PDB file of C-alpha atoms in Angstrom:
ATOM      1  CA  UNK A 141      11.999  -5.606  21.593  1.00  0.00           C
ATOM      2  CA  UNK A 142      10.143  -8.542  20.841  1.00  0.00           C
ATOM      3  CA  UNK A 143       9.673 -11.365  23.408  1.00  0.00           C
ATOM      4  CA  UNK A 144      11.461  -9.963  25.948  1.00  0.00           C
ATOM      5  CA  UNK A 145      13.833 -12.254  27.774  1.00  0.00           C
ATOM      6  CA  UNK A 146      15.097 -11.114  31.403  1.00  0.00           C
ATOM      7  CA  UNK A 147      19.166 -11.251  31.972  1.00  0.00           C
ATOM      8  CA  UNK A 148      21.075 -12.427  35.253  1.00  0.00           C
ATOM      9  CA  UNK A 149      20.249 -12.041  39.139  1.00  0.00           C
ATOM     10  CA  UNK A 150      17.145 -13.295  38.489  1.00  0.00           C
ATOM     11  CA  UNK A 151      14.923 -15.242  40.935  1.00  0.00           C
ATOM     12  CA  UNK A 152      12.080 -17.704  40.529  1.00  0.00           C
ATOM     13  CA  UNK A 153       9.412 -19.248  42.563  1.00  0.00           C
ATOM     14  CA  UNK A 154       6.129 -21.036  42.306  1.00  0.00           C
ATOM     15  CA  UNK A 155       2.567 -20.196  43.867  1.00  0.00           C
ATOM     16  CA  UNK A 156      -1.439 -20.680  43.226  1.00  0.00           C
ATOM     17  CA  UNK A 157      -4.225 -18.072  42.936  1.00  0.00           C
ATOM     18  CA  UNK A 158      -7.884 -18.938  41.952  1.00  0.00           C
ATOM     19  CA  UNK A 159      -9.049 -17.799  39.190  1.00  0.00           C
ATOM     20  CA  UNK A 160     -12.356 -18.108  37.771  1.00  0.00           C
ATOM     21  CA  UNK A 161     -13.118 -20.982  39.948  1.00  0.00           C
ATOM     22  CA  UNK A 162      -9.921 -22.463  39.005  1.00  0.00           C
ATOM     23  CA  UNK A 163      -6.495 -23.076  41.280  1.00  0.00           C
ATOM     24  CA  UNK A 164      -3.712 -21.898  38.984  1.00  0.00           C
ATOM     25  CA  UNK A 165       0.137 -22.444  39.513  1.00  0.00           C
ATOM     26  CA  UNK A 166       1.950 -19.643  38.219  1.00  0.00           C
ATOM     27  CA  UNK A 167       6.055 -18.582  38.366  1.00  0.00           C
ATOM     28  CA  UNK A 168       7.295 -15.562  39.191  1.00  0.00           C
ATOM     29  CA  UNK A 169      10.435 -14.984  38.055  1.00  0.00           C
ATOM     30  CA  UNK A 170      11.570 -11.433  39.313  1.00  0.00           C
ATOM     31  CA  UNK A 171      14.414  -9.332  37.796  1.00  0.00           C
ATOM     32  CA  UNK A 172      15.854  -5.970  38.148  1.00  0.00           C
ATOM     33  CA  UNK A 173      15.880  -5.220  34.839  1.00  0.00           C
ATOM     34  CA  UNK A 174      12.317  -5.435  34.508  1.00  0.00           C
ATOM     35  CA  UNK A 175       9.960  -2.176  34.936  1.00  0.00           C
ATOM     36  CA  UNK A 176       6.537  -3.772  33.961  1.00  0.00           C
ATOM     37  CA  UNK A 177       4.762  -6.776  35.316  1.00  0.00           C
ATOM     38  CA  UNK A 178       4.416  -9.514  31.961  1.00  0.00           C
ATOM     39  CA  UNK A 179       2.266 -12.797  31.681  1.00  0.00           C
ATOM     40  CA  UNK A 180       3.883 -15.539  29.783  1.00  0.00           C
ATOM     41  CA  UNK A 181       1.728 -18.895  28.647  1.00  0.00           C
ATOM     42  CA  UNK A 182       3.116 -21.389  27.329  1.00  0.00           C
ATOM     43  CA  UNK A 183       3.683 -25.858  27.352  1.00  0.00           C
ATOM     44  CA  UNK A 184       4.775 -24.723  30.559  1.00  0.00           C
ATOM     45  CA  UNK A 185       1.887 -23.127  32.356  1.00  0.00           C
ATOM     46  CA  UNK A 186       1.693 -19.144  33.157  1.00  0.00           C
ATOM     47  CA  UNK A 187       4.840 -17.356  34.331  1.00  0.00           C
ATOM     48  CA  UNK A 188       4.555 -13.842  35.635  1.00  0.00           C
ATOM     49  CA  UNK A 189       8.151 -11.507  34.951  1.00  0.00           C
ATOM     50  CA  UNK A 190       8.172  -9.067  37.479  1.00  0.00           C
ATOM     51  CA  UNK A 191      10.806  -5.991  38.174  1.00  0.00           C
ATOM     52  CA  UNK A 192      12.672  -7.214  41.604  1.00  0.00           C
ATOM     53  CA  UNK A 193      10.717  -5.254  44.375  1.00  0.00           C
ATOM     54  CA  UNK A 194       7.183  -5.533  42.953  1.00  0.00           C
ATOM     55  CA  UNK A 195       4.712  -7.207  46.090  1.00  0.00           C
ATOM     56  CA  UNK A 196       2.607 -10.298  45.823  1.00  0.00           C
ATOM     57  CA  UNK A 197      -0.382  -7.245  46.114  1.00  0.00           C
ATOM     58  CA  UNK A 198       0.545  -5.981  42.450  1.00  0.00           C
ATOM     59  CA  UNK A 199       0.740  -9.594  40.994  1.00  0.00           C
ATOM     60  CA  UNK A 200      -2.079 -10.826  42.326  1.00  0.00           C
ATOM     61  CA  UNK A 201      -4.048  -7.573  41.026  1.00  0.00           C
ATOM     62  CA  UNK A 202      -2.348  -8.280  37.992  1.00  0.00           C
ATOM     63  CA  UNK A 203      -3.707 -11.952  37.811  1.00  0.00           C
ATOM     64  CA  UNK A 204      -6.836 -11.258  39.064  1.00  0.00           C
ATOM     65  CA  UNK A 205      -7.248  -8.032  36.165  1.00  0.00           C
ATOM     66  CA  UNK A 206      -6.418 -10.400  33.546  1.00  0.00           C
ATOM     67  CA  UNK A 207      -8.269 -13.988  34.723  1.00  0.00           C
ATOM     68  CA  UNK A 208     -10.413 -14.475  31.681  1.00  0.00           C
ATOM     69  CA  UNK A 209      -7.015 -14.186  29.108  1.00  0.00           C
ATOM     70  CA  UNK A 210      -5.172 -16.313  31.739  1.00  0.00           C
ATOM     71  CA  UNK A 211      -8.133 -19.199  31.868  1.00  0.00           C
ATOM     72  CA  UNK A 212      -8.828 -18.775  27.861  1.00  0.00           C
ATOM     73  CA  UNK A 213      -4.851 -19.130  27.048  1.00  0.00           C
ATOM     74  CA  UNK A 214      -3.829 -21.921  29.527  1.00  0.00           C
ATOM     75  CA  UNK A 215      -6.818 -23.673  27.838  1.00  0.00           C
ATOM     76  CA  UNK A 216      -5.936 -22.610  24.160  1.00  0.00           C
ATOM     77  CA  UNK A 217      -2.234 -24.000  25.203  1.00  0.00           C
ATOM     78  CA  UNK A 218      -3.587 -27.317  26.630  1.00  0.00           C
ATOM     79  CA  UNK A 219      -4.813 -28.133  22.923  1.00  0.00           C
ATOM     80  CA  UNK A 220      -1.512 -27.384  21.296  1.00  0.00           C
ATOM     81  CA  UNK A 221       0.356 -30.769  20.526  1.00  0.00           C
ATOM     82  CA  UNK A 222       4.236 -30.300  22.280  1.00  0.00           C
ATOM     83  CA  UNK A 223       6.892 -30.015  19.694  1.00  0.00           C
ATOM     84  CA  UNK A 224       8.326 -33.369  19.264  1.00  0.00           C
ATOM     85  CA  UNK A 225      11.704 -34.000  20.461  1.00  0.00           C
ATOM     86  CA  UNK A 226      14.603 -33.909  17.947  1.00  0.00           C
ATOM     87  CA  UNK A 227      16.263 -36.820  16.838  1.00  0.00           C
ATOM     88  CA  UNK A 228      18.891 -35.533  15.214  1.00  0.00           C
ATOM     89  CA  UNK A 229      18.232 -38.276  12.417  1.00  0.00           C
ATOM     90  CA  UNK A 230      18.075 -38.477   8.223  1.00  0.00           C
ATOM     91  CA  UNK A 231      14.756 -37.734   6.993  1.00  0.00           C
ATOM     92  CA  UNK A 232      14.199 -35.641  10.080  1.00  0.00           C
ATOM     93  CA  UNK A 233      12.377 -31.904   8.838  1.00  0.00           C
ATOM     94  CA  UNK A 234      13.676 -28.834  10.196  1.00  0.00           C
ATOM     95  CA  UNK A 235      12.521 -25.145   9.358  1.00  0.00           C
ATOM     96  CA  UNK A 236      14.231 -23.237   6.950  1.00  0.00           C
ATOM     97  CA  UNK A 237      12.665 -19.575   5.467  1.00  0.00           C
ATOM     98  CA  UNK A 238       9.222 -20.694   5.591  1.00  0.00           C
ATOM     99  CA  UNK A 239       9.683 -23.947   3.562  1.00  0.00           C
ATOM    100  CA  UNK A 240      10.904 -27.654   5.048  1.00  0.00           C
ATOM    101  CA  UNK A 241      13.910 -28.995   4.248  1.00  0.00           C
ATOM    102  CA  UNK A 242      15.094 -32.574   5.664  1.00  0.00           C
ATOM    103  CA  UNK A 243      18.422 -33.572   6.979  1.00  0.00           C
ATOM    104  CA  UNK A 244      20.577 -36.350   4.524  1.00  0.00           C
ATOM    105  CA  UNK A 245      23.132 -37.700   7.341  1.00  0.00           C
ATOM    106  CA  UNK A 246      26.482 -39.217   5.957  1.00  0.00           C
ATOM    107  CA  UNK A 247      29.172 -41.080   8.166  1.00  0.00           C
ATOM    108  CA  UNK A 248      32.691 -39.684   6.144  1.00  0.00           C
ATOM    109  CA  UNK A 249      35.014 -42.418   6.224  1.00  0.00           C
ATOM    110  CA  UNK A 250      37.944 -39.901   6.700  1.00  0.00           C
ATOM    111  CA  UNK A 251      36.774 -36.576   7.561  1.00  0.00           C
ATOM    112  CA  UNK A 252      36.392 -36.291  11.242  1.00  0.00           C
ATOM    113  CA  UNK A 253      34.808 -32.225  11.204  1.00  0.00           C
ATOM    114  CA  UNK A 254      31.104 -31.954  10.904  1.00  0.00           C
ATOM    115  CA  UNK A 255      30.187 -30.403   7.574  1.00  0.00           C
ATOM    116  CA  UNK A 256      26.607 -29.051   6.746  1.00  0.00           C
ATOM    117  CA  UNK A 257      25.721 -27.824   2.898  1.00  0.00           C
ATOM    118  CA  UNK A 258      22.120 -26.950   1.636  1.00  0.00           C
ATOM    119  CA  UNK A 259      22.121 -29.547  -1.519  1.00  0.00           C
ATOM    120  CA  UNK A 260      19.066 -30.366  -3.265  1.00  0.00           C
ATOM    121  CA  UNK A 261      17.068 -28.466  -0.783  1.00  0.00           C
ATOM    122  CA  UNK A 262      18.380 -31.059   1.520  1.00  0.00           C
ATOM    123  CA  UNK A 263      20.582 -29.915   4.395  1.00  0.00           C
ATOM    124  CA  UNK A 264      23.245 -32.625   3.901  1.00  0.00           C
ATOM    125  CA  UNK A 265      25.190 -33.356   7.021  1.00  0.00           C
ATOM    126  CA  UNK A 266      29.149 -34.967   7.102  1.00  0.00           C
ATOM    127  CA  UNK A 267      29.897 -36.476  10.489  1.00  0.00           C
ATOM    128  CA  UNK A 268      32.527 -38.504  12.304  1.00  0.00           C
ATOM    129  CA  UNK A 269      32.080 -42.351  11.558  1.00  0.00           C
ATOM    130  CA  UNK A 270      32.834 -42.923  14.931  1.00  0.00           C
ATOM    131  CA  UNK A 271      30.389 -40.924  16.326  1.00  0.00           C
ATOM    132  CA  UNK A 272      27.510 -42.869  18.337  1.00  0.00           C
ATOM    133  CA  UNK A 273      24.314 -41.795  20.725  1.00  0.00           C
ATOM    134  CA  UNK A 274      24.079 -38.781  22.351  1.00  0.00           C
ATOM    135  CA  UNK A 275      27.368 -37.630  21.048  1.00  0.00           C
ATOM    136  CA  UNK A 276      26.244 -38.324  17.998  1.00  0.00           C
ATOM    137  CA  UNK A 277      23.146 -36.479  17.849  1.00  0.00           C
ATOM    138  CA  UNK A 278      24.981 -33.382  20.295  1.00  0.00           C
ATOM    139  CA  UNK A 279      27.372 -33.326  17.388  1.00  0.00           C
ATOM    140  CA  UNK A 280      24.676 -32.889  14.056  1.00  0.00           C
ATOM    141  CA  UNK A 281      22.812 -30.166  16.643  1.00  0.00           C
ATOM    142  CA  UNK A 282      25.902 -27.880  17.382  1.00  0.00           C
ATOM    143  CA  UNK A 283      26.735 -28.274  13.402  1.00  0.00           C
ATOM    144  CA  UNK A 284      22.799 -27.461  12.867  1.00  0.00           C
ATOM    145  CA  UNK A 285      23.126 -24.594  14.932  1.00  0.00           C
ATOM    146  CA  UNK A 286      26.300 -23.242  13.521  1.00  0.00           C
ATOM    147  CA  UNK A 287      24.940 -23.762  10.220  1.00  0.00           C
ATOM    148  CA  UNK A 288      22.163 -21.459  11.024  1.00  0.00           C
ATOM    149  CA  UNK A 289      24.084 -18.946  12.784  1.00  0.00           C
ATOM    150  CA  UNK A 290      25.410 -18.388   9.478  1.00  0.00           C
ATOM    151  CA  UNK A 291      23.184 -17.952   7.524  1.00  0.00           C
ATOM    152  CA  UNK A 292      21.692 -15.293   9.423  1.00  0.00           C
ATOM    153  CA  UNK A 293      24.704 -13.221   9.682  1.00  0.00           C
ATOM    154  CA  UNK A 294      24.743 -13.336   5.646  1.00  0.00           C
ATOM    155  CA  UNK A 295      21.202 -12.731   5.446  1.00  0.00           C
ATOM    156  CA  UNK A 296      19.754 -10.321   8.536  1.00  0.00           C
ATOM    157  CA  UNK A 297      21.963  -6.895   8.074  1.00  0.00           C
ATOM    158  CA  UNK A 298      21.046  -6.697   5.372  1.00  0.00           C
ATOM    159  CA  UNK A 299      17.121  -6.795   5.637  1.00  0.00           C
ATOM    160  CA  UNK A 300      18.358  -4.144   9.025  1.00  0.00           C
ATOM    161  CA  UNK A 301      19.981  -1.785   6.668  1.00  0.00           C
ATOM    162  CA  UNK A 302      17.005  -1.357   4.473  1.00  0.00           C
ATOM    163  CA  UNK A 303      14.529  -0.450   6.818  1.00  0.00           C
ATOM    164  CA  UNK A 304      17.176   1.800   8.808  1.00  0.00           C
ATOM    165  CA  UNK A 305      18.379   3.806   5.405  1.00  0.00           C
ATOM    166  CA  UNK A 306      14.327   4.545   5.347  1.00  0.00           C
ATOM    167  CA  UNK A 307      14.104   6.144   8.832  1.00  0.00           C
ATOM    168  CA  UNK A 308      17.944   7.552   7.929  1.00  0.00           C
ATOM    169  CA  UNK A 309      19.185   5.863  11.286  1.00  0.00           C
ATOM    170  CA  UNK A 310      22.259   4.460  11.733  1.00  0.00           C
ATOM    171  CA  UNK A 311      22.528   0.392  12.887  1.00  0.00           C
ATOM    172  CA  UNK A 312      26.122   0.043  15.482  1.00  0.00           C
ATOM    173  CA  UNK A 313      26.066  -3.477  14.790  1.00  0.00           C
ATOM    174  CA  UNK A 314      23.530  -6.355  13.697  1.00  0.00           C
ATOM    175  CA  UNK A 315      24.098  -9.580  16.417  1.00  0.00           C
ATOM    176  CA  UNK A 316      23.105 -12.844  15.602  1.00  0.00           C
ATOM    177  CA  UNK A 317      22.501 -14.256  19.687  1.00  0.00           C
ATOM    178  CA  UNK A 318      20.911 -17.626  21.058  1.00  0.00           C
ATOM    179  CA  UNK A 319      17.862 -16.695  22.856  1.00  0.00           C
ATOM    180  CA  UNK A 320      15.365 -18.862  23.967  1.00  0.00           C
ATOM    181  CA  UNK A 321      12.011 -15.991  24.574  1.00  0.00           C
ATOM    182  CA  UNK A 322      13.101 -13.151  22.348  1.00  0.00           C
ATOM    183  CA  UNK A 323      13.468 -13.038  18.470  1.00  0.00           C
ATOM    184  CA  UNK A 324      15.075  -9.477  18.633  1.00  0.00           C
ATOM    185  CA  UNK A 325      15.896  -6.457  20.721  1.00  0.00           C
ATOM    186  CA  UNK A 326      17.490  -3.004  20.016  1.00  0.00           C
ATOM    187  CA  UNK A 327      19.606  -1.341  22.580  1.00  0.00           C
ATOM    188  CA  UNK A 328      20.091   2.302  23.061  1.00  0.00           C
ATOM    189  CA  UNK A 329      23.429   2.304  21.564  1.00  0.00           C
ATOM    190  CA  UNK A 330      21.647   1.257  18.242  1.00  0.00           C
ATOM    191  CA  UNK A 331      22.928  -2.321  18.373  1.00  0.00           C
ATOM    192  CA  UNK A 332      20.771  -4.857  16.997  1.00  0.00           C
ATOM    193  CA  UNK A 333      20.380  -8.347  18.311  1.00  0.00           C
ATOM    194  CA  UNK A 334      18.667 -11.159  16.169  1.00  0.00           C
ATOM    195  CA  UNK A 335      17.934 -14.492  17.061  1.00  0.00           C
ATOM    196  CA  UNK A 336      19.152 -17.102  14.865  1.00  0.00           C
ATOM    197  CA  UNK A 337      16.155 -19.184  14.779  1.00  0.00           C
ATOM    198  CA  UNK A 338      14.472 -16.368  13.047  1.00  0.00           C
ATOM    199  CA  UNK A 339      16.383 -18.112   9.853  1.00  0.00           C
ATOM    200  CA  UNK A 340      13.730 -21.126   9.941  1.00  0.00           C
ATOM    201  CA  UNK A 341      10.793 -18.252   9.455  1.00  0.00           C
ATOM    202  CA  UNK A 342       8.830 -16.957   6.187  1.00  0.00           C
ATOM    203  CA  UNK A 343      10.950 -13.580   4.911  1.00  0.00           C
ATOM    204  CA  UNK A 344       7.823 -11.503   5.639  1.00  0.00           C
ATOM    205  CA  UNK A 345       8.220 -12.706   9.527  1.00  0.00           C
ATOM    206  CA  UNK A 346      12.354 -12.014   9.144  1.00  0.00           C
ATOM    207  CA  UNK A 347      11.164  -8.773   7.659  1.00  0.00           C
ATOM    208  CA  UNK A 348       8.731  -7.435  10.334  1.00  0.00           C
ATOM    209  CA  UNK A 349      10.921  -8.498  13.219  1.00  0.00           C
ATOM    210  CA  UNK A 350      13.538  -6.136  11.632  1.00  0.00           C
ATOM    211  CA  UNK A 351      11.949  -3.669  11.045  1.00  0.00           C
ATOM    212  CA  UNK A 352      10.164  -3.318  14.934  1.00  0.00           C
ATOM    213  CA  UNK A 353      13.693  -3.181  15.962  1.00  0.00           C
ATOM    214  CA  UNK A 354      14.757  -0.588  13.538  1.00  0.00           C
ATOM    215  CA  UNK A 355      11.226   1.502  15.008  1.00  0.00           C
ATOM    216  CA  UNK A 356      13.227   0.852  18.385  1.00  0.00           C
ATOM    217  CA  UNK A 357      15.821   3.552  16.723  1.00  0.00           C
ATOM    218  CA  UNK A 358      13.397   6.267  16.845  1.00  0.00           C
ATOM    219  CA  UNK A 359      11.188   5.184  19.196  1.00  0.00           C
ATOM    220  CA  UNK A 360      12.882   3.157  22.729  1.00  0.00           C
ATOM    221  CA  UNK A 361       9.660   1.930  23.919  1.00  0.00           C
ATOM    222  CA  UNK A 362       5.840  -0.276  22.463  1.00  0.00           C
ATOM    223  CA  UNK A 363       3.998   3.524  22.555  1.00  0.00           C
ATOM    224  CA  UNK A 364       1.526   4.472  19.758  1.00  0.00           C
ATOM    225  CA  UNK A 365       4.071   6.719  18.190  1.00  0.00           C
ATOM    226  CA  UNK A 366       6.220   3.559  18.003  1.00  0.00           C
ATOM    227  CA  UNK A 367       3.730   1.469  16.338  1.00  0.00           C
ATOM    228  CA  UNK A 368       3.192   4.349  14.218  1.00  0.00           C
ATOM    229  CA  UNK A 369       7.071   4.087  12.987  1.00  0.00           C
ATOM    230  CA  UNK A 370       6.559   0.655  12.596  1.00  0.00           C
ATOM    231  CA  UNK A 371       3.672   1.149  10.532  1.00  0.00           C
ATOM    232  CA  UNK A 372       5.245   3.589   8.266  1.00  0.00           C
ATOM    233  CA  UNK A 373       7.849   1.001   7.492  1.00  0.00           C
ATOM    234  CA  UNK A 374       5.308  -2.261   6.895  1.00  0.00           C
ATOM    235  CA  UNK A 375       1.732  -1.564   6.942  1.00  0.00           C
ATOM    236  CA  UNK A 376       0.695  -5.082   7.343  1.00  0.00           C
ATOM    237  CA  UNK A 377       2.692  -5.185  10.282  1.00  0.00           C
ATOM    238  CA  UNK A 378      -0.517  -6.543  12.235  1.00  0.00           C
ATOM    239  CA  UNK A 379      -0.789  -9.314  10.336  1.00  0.00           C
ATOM    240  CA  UNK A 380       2.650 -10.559  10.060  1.00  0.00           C
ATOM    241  CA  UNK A 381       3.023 -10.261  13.765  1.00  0.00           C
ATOM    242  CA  UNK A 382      -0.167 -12.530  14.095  1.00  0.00           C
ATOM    243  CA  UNK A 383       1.924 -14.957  12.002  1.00  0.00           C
ATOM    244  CA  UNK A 384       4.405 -14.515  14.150  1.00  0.00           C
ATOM    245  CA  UNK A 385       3.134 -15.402  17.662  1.00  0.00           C
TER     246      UNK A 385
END
C-alpha cells in the first residue's frame, strides 16, 4: 500500500510537544485499523495516525525519536508554494501522463450534458449555457473527474496484468477509487485499488505504483523480502518512488 489512508470510526484531536526548542501542534487521528504509529507532513502541519488504544507515552516517544525529521520537514514544507486553487476556467492547466494539457471551455447552445474529449491535446469541455458560478465550475470538476476516472479504468489493468503475469499471480479485480492520501492499496483477496489521479502522473510513476501493489500479492506487508519483489519487477524502483513523493 502506498500512502496509506485510515477508513471509518476514526477520531481526531490536536496537541503541542516541544521539539528541538520548538512548540509543535500535531493531530492525532486514531483508528482501529491501524497497527503502526505514522507521521504525516504536509500544507497542513504534522499529523500522527495511530491504531485506537495506543497512549500519549508511545506518541510522544514517537515524536520525540523522530524530532530532527519532524523540525527538517515542517521547515522543508513551509517553503513549498500551496497548490493554487482551481478555477475551473479555459486556459486553466491540469495534469495529464506527465505532460500539461489546458482546458478549452464551450457553452453548447443546445446540449445541456457536460461533454469532455482530449482534442488537440486540449481537454475540450461542452457545458450547459445556463450554467453560472459555483455551479458552473462544480459542473466542469465532476465532468473533469469522470473524465479521468475513465481513463484510468482503460489504462491501469492493464499496466496490473503485466507485472502480475510476471510473478504468475492472479489480480480479483483492478478499482479505480477517489482517495485523497493513498495512490494504491492491495487487499488480501488480491483486489487492487488505484487512485484516479494517478492518470495526471509520468507512466514510469503509473508503472511503479502498480507494480508495489502487485509485490503486495506475494508479499502483504513493506518487509525487505517485499522490496525485494518489488525490485525484481522494476529495478529503479528507488528512483521512481523519489519522483513520486
Amino acid at each position: 500500500m502506498i500512502a496509506a489512508r485510515d477508513g471509518p470510526m476514526v477520531q481526531s484531536m490536536t496537541q503541542t510537544i516541544r521539539l528541538a526548542g520548538r512548540d509543535i501542534a500535531y493531530r492525532v487521528v486514531r483508528s482501529p485499523r491501524r497497527r503502526t504509529i505514522a507521521l504525516q507532513i504536509d500544507h497542513d502541519g504534522l499529523q500522527v495516525r495511530t491504531p485506537q488504544r495506543a497512549s500519549e507515552r508511545q506518541i510522544r516517544g514517537v515524536l520525540e525519536d523522530k524530532a530532527g525529521w519532524v523540525v527538517t520537514k515542517l521547515e522543508d514544507w513551509a517553503t513549498r508554494p500551496r497548490r493554487a486553487q482551481r478555477k475551473f476556467e479555459s486556459g486553466e492547466c491540469f495534469p495529464l501522463f506527465g505532460q500539461s494539457v489546458s482546458l478549452e471551455i464551450t457553452a453548447h447552445p443546445t446540449r445541456a450534458r457536460t461533454r469532455v474529449e482530449l482534442k488537440d491535446g486540449q481537454l475540450a469541455i461542452e457545458i450547459d449555457r445556463h450554467l453560472v458560478g459555483e455551479m458552473r465550475s462544480t459542473t466542469i470538476r465532476k465532468g473533469l473527474e469522470r473524465w479521468y476516472r475513465r481513463q484510468g479504468e482503460a489504462d491501469f489493468p492493464a499496466r496490473v496484468e503485466r507485472y502480475a503475469d510476471r510473478l504468475g499471480r492472479p489480480v480479483a479485480q483492478v478499482v479505480i477509487r477517489d482517495q485523497k492520501r493513498r495512490w494504491g492499496s492491495c487487499d488480501a483477496r488480491g483486489i487492487i485499488r488505484l487512485n484516479w489521479r494517478l492518470i495526471g502522473a509520468d507512466p514510469e510513476l503509473i508503472d511503479y505504483v502498480c507494480a508495489h501493489e502487485v509485490a503486495h500479492l506475494v508479499v502483504p506487508n513493506h518487509s525487505a523480502r517485499f522490496w525485494a519483489v518489488v525490485a525484481d519487477l522494476m529495478p529503479d524502483w528507488k528512483a521512481r518512488r523519489r519522483r513520486l513523493n
